[in-house]
C-alpha positions as YAML, in Angstrom:
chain: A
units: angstrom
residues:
- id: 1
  name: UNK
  ca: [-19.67, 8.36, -10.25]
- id: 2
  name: UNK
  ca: [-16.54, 8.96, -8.61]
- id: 3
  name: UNK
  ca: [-16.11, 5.54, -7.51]
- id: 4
  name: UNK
  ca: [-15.38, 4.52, -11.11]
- id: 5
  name: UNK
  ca: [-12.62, 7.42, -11.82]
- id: 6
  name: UNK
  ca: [-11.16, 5.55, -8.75]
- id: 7
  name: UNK
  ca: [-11.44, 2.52, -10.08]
- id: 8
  name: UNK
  ca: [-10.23, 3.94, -13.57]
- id: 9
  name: UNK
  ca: [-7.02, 5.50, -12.26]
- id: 10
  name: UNK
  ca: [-5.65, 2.39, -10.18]
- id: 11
  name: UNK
  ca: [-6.37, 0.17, -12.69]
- id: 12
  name: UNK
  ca: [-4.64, 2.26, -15.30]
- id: 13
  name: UNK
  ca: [-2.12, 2.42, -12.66]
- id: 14
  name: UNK
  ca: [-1.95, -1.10, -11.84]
- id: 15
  name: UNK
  ca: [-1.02, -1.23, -15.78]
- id: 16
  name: UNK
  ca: [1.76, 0.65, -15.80]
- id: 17
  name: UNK
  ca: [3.14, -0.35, -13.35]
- id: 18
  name: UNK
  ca: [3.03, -3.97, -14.67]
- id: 19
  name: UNK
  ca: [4.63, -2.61, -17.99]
- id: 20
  name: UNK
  ca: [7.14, -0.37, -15.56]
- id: 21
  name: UNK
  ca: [8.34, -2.85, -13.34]
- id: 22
  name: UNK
  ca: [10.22, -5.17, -15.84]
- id: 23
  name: UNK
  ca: [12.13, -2.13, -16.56]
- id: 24
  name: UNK
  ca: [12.53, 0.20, -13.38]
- id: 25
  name: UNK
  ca: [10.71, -1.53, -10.46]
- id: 26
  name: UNK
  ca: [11.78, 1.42, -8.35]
- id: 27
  name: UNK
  ca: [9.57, 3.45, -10.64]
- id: 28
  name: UNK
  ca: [6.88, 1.44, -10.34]
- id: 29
  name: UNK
  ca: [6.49, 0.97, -6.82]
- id: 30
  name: UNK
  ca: [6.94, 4.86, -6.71]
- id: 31
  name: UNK
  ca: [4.08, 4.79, -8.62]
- id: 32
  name: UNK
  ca: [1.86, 2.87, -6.97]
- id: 33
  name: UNK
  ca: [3.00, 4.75, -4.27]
- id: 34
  name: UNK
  ca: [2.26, 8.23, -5.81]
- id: 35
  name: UNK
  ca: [-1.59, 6.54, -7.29]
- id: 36
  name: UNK
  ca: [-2.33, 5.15, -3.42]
- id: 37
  name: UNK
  ca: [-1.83, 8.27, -1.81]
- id: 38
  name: UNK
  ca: [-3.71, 10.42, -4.60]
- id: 39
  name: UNK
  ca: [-6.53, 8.33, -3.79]
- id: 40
  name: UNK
  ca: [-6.86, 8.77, -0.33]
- id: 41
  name: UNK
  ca: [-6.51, 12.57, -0.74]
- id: 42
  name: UNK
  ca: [-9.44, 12.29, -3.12]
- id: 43
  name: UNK
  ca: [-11.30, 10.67, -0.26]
- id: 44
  name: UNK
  ca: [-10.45, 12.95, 2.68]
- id: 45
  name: UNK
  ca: [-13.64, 15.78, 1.28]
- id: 46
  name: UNK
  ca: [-16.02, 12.49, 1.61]
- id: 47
  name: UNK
  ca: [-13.92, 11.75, 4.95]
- id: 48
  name: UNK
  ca: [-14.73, 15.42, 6.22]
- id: 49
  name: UNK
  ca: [-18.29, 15.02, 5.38]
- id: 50
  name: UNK
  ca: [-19.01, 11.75, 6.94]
- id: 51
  name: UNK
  ca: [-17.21, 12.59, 10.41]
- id: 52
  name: UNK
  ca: [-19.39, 16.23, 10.32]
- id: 53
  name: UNK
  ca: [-22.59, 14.37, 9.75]
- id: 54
  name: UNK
  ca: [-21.46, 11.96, 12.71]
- id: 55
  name: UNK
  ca: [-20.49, 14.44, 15.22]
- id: 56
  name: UNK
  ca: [-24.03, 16.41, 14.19]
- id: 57
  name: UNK
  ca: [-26.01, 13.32, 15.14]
- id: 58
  name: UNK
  ca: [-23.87, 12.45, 18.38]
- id: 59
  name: UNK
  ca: [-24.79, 15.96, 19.10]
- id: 60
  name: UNK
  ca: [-28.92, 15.61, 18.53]
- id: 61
  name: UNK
  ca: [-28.49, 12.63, 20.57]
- id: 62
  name: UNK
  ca: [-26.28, 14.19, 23.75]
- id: 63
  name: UNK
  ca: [-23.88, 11.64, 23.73]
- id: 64
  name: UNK
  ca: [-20.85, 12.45, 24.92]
- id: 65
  name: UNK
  ca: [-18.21, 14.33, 22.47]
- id: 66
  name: UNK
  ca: [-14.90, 12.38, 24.00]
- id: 67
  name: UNK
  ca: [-16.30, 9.18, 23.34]
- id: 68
  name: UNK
  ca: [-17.38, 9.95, 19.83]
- id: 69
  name: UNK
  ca: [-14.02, 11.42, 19.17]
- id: 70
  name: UNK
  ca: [-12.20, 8.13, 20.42]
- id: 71
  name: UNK
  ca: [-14.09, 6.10, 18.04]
- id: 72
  name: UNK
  ca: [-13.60, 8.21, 15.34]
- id: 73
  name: UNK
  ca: [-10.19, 8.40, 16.07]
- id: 74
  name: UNK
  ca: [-9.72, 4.47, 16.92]
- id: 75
  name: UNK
  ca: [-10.94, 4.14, 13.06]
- id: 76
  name: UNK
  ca: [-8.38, 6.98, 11.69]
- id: 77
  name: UNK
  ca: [-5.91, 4.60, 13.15]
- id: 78
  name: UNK
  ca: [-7.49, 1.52, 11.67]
- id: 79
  name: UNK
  ca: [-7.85, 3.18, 8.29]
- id: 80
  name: UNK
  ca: [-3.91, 4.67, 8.46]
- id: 81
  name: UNK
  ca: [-2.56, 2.03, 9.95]
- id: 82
  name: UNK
  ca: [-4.25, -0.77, 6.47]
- id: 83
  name: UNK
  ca: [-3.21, 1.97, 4.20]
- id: 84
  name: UNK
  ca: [0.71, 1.87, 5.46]
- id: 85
  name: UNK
  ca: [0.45, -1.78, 5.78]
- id: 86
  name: UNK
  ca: [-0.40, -2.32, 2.21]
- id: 87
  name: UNK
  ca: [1.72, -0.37, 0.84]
- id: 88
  name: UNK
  ca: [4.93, -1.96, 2.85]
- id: 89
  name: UNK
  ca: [3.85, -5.38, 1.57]
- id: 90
  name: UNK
  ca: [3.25, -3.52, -1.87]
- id: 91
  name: UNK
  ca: [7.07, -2.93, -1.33]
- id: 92
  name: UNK
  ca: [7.86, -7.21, -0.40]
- id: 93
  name: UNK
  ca: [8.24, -5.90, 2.97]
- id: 94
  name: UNK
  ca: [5.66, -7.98, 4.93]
- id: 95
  name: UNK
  ca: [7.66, -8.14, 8.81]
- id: 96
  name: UNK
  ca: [7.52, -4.49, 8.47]
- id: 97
  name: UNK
  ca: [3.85, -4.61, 7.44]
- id: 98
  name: UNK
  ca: [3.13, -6.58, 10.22]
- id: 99
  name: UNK
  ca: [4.16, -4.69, 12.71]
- id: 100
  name: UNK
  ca: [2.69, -1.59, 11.58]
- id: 101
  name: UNK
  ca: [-0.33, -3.63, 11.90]
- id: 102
  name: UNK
  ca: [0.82, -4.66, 15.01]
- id: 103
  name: UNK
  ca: [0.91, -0.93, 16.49]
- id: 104
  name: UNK
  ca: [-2.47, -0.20, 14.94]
- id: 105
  name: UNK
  ca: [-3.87, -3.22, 17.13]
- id: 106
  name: UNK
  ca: [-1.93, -1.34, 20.46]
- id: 107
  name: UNK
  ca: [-2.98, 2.29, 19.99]
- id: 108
  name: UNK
  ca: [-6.45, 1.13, 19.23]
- id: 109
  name: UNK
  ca: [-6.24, -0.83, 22.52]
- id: 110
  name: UNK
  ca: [-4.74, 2.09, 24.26]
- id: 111
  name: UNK
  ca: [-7.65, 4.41, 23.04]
- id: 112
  name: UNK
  ca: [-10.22, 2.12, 23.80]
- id: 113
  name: UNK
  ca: [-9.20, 1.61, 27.44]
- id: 114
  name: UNK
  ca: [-11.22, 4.68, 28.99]
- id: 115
  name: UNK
  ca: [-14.40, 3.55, 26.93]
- id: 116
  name: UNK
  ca: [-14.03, 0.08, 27.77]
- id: 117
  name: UNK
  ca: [-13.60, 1.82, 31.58]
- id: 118
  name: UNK
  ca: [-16.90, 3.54, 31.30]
- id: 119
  name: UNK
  ca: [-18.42, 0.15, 30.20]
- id: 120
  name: UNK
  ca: [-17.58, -1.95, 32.77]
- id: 121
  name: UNK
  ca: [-18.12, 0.36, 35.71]
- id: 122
  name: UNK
  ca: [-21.92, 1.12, 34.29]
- id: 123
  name: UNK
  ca: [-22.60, -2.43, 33.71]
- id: 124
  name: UNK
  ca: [-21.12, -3.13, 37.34]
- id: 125
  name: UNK
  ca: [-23.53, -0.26, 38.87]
- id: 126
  name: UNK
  ca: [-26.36, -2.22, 37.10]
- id: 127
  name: UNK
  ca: [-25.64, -5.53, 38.77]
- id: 128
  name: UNK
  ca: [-28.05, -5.32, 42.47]
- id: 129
  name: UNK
  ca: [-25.60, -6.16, 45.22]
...
């Protein structure tokens, strides 16, 4: 199961570093760092596989491509935008971490806007006049 190599690695990780960071915290934040990041790559093949089997349904169903990409771009940003936060507060930065999360909360906002567009004007053609 690859879910416990995961596991397996960041908590051997988490170890080290532990152990490291009396010595050279630099080294083990870089670490942590360095195990984070190897673990998303890991993910991106399930990532690939997940957004394929989406867009394949979307596509059975005729929905609309540009508003399936917006979601699934709205979560990228979610997803990137945890992952950098972490990792700043990882580093005892949490203002910075903040506003990352901060400028997640606007782009996904901003993306949303033309969906949220669509929304209202449908549910506005449904009211009778």
């Amino acid at each position: 199961m690859d879910i416990l190599k995961i596991v397996g690695i960041a908590l051997i990780a988490t170890f080290l570093a532990l152990i490291i960071k009396e010595q050279k915290p630099n080294f083990a934040f870089l670490l942590v760092v360095f195990v984070g990041c190897t673990i998303f790559l890991y993910l991106v093949d399930q990532i690939y596989m997940i957004i394929h089997m989406i867009e394949r349904i979307a596509v059975n169903a005729n929905i609309n491509m540009l508003y399936l990409e917006t979601i699934l771009k709205i979560v990228g940003i979610a997803y990137i935008a945890e992952f950098a936060s972490q990792i700043t507060k990882d580093a005892g930065q949490g203002a910075i971490a903040a506003k990352i999360e901060m400028a997640g909360k606007i782009f996904i906002l901003a993306m949303a806007i033309p969906i949220l567009t669509v929304l209202i004007e449908t549910i506005i053609q449904m009211i009778p006049s």
